[in-house]
GROMACS .gro file of C-alpha atoms in nm:
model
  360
    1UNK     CA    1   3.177  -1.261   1.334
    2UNK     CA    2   2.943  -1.044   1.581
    3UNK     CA    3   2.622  -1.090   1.584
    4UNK     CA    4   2.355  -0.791   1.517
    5UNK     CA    5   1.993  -0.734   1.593
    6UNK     CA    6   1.795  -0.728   1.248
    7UNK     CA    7   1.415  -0.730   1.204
    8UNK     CA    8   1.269  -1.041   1.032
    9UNK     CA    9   0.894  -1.102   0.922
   10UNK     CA   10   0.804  -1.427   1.019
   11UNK     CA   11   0.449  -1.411   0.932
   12UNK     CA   12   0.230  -1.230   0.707
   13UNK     CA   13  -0.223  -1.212   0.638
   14UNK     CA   14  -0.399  -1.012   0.413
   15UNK     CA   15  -0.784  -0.975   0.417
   16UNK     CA   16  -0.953  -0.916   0.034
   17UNK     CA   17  -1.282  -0.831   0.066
   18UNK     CA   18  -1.489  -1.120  -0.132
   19UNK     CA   19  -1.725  -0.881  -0.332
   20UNK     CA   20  -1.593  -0.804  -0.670
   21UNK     CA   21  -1.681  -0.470  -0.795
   22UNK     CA   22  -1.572  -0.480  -1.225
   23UNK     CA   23  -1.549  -0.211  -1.463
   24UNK     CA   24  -1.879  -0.264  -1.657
   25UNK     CA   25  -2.033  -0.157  -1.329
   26UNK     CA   26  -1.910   0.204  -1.366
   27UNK     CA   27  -2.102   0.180  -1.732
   28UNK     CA   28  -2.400   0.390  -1.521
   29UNK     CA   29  -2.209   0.704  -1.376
   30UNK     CA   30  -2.268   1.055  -1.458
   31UNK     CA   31  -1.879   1.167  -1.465
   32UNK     CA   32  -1.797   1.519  -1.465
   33UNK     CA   33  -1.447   1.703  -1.531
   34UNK     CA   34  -1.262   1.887  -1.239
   35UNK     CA   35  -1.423   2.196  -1.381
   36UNK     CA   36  -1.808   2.089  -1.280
   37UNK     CA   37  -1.882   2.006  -1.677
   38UNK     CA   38  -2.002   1.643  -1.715
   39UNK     CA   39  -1.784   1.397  -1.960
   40UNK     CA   40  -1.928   1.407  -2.310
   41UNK     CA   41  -1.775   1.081  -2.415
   42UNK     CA   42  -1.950   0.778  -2.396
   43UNK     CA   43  -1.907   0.598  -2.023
   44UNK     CA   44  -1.795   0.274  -2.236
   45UNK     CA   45  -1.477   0.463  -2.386
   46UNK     CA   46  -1.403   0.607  -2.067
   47UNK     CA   47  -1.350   0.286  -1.932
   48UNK     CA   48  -1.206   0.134  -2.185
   49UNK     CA   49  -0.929   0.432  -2.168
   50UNK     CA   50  -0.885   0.389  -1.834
   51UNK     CA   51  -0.816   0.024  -1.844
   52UNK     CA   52  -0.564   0.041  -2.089
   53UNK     CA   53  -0.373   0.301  -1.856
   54UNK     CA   54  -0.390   0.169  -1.507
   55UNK     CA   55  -0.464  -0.206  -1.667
   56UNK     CA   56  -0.745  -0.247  -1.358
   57UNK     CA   57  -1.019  -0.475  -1.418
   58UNK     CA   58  -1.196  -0.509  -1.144
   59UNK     CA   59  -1.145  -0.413  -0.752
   60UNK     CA   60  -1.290  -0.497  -0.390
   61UNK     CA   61  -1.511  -0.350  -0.163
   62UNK     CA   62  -1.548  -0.420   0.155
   63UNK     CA   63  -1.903  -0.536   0.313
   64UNK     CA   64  -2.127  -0.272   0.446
   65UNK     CA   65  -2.116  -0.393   0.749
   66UNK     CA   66  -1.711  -0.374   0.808
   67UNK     CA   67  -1.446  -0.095   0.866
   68UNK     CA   68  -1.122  -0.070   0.801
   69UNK     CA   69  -1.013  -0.158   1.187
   70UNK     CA   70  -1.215  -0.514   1.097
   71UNK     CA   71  -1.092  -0.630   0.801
   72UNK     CA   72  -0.710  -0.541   0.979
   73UNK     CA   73  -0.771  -0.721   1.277
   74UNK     CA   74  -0.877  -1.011   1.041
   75UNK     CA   75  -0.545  -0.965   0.858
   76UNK     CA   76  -0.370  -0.918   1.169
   77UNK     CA   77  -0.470  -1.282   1.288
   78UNK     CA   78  -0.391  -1.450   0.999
   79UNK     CA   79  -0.014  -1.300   1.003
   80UNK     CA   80  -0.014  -1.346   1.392
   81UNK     CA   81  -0.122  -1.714   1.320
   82UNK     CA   82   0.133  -1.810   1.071
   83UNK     CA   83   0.409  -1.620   1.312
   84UNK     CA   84   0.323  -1.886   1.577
   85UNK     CA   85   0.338  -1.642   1.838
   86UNK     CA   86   0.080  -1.532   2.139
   87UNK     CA   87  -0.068  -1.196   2.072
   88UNK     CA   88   0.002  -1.115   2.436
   89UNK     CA   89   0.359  -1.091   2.351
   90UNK     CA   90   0.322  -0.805   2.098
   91UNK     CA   91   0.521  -0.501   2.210
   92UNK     CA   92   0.347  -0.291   1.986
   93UNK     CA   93   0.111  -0.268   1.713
   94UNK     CA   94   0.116   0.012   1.471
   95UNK     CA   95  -0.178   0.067   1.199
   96UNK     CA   96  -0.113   0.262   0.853
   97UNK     CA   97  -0.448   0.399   0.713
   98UNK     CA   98  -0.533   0.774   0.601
   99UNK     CA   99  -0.945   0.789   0.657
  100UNK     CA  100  -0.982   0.548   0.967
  101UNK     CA  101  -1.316   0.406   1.033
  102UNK     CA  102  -1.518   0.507   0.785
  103UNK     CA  103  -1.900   0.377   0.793
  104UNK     CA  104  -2.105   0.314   0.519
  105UNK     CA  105  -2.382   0.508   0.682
  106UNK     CA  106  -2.227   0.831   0.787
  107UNK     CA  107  -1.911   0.872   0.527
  108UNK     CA  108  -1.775   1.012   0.840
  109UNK     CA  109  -1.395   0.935   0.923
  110UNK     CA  110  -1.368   0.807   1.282
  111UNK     CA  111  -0.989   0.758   1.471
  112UNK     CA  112  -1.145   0.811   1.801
  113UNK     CA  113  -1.005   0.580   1.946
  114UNK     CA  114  -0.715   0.475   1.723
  115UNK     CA  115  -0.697   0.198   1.492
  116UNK     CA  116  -0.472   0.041   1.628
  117UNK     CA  117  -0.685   0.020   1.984
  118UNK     CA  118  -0.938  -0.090   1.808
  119UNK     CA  119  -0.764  -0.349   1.650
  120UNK     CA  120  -0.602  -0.463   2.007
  121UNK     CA  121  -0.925  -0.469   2.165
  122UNK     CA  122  -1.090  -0.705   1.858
  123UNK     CA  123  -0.743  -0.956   1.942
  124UNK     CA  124  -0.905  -0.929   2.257
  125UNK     CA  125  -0.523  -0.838   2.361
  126UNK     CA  126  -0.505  -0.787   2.774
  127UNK     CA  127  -0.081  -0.686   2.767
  128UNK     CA  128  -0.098  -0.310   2.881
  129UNK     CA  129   0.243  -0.260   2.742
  130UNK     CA  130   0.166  -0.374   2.402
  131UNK     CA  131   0.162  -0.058   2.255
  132UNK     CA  132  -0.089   0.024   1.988
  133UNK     CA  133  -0.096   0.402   1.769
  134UNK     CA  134  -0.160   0.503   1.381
  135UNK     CA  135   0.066   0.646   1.133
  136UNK     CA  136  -0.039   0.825   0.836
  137UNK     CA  137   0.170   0.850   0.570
  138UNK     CA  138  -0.038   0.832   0.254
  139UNK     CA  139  -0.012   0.521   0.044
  140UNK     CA  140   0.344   0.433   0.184
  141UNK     CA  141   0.221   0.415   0.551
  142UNK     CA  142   0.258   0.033   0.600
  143UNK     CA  143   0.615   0.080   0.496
  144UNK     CA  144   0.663   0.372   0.673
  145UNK     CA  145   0.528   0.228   0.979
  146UNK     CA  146   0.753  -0.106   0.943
  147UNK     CA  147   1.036   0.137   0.920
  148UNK     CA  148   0.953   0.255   1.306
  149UNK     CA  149   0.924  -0.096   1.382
  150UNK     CA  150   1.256  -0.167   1.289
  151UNK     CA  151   1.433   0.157   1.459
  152UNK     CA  152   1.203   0.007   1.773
  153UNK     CA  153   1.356  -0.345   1.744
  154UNK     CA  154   1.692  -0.228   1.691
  155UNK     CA  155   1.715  -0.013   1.929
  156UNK     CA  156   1.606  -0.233   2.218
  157UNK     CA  157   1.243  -0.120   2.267
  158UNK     CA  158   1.074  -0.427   2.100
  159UNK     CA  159   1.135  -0.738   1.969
  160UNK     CA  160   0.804  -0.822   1.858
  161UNK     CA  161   0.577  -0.547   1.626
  162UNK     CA  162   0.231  -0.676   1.441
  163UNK     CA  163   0.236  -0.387   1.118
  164UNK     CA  164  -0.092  -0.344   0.965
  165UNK     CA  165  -0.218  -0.154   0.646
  166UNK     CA  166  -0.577  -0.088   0.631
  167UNK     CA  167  -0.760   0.076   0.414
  168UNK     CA  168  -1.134   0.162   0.256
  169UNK     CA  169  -1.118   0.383   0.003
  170UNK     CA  170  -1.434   0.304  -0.209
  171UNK     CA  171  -1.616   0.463   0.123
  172UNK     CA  172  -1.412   0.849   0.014
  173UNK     CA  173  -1.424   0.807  -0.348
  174UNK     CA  174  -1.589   1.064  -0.570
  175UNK     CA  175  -1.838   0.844  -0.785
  176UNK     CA  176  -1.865   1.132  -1.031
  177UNK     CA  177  -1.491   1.108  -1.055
  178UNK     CA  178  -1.284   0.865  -1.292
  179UNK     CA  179  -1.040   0.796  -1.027
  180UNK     CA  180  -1.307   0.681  -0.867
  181UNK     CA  181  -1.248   0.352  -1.044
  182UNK     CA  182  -0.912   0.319  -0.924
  183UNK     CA  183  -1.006   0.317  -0.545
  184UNK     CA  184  -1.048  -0.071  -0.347
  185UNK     CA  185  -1.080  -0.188  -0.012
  186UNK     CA  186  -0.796  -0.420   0.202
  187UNK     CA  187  -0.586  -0.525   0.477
  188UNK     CA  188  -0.238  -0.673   0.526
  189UNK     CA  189  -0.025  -0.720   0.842
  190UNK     CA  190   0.302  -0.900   0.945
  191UNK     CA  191   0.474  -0.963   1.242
  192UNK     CA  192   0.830  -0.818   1.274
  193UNK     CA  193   1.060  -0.974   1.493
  194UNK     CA  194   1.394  -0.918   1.665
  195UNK     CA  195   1.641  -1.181   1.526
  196UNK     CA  196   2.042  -1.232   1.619
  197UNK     CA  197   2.253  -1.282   1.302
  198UNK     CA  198   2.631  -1.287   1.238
  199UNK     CA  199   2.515  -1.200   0.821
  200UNK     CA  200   2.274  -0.934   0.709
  201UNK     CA  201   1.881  -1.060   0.744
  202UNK     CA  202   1.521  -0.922   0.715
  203UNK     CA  203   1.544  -0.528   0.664
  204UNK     CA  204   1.876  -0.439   0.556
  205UNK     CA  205   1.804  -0.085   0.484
  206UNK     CA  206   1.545   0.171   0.432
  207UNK     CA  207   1.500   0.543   0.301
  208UNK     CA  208   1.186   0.809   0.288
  209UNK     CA  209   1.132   1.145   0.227
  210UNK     CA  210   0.905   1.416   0.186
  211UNK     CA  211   0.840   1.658  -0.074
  212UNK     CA  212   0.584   1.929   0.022
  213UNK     CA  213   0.723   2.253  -0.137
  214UNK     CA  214   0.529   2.162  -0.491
  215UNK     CA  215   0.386   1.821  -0.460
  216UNK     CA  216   0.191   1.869  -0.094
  217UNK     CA  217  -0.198   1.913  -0.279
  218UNK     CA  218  -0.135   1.663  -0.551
  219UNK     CA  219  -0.345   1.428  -0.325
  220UNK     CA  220  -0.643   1.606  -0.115
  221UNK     CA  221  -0.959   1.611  -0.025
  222UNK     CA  222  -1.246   1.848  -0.179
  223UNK     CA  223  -1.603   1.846  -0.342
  224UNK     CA  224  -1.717   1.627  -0.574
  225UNK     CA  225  -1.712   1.732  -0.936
  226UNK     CA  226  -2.085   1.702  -0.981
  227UNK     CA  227  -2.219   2.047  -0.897
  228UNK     CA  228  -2.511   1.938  -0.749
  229UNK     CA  229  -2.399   1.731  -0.486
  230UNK     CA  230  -2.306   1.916  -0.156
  231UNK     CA  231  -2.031   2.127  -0.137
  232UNK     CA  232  -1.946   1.998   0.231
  233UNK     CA  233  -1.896   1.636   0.141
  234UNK     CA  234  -1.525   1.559   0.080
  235UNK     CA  235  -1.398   1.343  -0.178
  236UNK     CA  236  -1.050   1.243  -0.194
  237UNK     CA  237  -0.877   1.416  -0.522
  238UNK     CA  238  -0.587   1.361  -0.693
  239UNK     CA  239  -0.432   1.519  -0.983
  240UNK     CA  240  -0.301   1.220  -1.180
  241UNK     CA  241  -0.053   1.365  -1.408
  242UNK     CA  242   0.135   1.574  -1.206
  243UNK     CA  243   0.144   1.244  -0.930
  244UNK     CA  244   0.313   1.029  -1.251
  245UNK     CA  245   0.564   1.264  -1.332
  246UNK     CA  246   0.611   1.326  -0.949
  247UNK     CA  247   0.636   0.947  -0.920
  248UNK     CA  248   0.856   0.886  -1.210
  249UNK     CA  249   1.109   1.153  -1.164
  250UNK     CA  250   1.164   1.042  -0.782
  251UNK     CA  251   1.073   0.683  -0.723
  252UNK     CA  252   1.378   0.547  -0.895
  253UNK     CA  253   1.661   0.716  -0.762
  254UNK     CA  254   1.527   0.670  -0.437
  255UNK     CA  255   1.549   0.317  -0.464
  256UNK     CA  256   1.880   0.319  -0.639
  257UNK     CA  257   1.950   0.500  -0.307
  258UNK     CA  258   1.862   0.245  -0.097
  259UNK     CA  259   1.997  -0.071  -0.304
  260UNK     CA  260   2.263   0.127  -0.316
  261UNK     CA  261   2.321   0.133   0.107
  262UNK     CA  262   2.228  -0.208   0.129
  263UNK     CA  263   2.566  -0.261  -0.001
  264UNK     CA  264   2.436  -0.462  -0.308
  265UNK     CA  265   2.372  -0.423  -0.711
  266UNK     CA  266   2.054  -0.435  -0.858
  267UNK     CA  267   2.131  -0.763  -1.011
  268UNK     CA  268   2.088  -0.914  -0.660
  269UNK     CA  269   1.701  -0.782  -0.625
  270UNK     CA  270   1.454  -1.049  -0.730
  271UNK     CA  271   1.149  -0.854  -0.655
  272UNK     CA  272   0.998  -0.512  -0.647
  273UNK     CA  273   0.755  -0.477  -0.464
  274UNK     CA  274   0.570  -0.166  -0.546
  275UNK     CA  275   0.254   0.016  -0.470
  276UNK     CA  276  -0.015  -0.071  -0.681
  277UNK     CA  277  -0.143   0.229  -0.782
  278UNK     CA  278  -0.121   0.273  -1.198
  279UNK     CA  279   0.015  -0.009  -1.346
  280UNK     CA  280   0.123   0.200  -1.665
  281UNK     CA  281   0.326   0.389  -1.393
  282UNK     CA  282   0.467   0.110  -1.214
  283UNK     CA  283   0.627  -0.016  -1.542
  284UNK     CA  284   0.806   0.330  -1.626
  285UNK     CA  285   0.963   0.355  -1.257
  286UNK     CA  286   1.079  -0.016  -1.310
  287UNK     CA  287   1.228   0.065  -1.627
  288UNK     CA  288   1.360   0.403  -1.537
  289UNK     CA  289   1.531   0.202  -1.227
  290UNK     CA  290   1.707  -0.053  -1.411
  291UNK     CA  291   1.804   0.231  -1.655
  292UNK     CA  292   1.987   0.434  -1.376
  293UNK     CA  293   2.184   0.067  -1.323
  294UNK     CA  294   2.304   0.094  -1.718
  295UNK     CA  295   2.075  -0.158  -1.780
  296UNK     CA  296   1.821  -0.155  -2.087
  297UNK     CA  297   1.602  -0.463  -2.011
  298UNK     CA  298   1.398  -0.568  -1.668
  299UNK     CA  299   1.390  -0.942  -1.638
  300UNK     CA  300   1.053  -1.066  -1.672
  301UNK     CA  301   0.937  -1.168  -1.338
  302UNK     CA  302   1.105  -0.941  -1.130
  303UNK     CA  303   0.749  -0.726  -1.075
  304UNK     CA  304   0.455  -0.858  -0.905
  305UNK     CA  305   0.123  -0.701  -1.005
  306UNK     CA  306  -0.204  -0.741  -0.843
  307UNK     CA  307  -0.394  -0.426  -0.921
  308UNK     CA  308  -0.553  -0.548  -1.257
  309UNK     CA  309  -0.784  -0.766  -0.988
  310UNK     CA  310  -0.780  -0.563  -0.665
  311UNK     CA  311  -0.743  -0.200  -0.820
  312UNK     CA  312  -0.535   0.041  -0.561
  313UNK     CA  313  -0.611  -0.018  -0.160
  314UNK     CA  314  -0.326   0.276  -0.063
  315UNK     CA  315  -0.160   0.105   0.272
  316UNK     CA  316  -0.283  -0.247   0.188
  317UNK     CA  317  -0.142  -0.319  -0.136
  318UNK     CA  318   0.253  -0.365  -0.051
  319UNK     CA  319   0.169  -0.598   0.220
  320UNK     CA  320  -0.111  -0.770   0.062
  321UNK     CA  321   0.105  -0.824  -0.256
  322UNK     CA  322   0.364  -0.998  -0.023
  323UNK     CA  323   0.145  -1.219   0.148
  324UNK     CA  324   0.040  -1.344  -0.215
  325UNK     CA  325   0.400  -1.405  -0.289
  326UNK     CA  326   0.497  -1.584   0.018
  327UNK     CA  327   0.196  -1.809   0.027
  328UNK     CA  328   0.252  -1.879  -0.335
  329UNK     CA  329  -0.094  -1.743  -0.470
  330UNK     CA  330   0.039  -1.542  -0.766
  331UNK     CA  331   0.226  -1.766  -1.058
  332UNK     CA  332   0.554  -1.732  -1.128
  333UNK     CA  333   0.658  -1.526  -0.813
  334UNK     CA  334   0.842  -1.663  -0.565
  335UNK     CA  335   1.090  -1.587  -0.260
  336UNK     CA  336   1.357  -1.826  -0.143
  337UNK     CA  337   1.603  -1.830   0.099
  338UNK     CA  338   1.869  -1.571   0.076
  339UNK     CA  339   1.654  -1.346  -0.183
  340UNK     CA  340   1.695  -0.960  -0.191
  341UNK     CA  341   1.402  -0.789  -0.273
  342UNK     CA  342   1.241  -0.426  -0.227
  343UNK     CA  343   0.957  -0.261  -0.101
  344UNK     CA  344   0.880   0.059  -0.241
  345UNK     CA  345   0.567   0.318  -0.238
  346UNK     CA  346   0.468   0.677  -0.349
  347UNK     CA  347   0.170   0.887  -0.237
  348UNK     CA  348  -0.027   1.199  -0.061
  349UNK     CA  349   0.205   1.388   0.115
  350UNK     CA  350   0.375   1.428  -0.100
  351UNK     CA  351   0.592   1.077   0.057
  352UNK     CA  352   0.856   0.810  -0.097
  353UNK     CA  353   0.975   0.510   0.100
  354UNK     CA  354   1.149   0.177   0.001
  355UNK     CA  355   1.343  -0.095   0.207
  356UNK     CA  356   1.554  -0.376   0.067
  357UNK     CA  357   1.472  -0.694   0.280
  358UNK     CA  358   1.678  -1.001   0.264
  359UNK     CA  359   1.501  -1.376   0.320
  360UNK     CA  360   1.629  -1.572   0.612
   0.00000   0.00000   0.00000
């Protein structure tokens, strides 16, 4: 048989910030509806409600004295690391994120220069043709951006791409707002690599698309809800409903889509993994998937979650869940050799993406 170029991860890091932020901590926040008019129920049932939808128990923040170009340069050398390789020998680095650097002090967003410099320079990388630029894609960046990597490596251009997702969202989060609650800090990173193969390895295939003509303001930024804090701060926004039915009515055909030009059944797919963004949501497009397959029942296992602990880091959470995975750190999920399994996210834009990878 002839051999093909595929793209393979061979190493993976994820950086979760240490300080634990839980629900009970929200118990002293004045929340206020999208209308300006403060929430009459009692902060405790508030909480309570919103566990039991998005099942989040706690999230992390980030230190006060880190960024979002730190903690994915930390990532970054972790994945580097277990790749074995010498940074030097990057031919590009490409960061997802959606609010760059933003300090604790100032709240203000900073991409001057990129992240992805930034990150270079902190590798203390010297190679001037290891490329380094942003994407921003909403919550499906990563993905998107190790979708470039692999047109890149197939086409000739690279052979070696370090992928980051970074992200601080606690530093744009409303704390008048509910959602705030859903909002965490994180990093995760791989390193793609061109790899010769007679049988189909590593990304087999991919989809995205955009839907703008009545989902493009379902994520955005605008004031806070409280009425007395300053117009000209922006918060990030999101109007949860309409994002779940969004999210349910797309997600799963797209991935039955892309299973579908990978040329295998969804039988043959181990894992999702998904964004973590509401778990309630994330069971519905699993179940709604496997329906579209005739199938009534998902087999336990076949969805990692990590957002009950780290809440929803946008570009950090798909590769952050598969670090977890491959180093073994979450029970009862595992990849072998020869595994199928899919990468999928939803978010601001409005944007859908999935792969199906296959283990070497």
């Amino acid at each position: 048989m002839k051999t093909k170029i595929y793209s393979v991860i061979t190493g993976t890091g994820s950086y979760i910030p240490p300080r634990v932020v839980k629900n009970e901590d929200f118990m002293q926040n004045k929340f206020f509806s999208p209308s300006g008019e403060p929430i009459k129920k009692d902060n405790s049932e508030v909480i309570e409600k919103f566990k039991e939808i998005t099942e989040i128990e706690e999230r992390r923040y980030v230190d006060d004295e880190y960024v979002a170009s730190d903690i994915g340069s930390f990532a970054a050398q972790q994945a580097i690391e277990a790749a074995g390789v010498d940074p030097e020998t990057l031919d590009q680095i490409i960061v997802a994120h959606n609010f760059g650097d933003v300090s604790k002090e100032t709240l203000q967003t900073d991409i001057l220069p990129s992240l992805a410099s930034k990150v270079k320079y902190k590798l203390r990388i010297q190679n001037p043709f290891c490329v380094a630029y942003d994407i921003l894609y909403g919550c499906p960046g990563w993905i998107q951006a190790l979708i470039q990597a692999d047109f890149h490596i197939k086409s000739g251009a690279a052979r070696r791409v370090l992928v980051i997702g970074t992200e601080t969202l606690s530093r744009v989060s409303d704390p008048h707002d509910v959602d705030s609650m859903i909002y965490s800090d994180g990093a995760g990173a791989v390193v793609l690599e061109a790899r010769e193969s007679e049988n189909p390895v590593g990304i087999i295939s991919h989809i995205s698309r955009t839907d703008t003509f009545d989902n493009a303001w379902l994520l955005h930024m605008g004031p806070s809800y409280n009425p007395d804090v300053e117009r000209s701060k922006q918060f990030l926004k999101m109007n949860g409903r309409k994002v779940y039915e969004y999210a349910l009515h797309t997600v799963p055909p797209t991935v039955k889509k892309v299973i579908e030009d990978a040329g295998i059944d969804i039988s043959d797919v181990k894992k999702v993994l998904i964004h973590q963004a509401n778990a309630k949501m994330d069971h519905a497009i699993l179940a709604r998937l496997f329906k579209l397959f005739g199938l009534r029942h998902v087999p336990d296992y076949t969805m990692p979650l990590t957002i009950g602990d780290f809440g929803n880091n946008s570009v950090a959470t798909v590769p952050v869940l598969f670090d977890l995975v491959i180093k073994k750190e979450l029970q009862n999920h595992r990849l072998r050799n020869g595994d199928h399994f899919v990468f999928t996210s939803v978010g601001a834009g409005m944007n859908i993406n999935a792969i199906v990878y296959r283990m070497p």
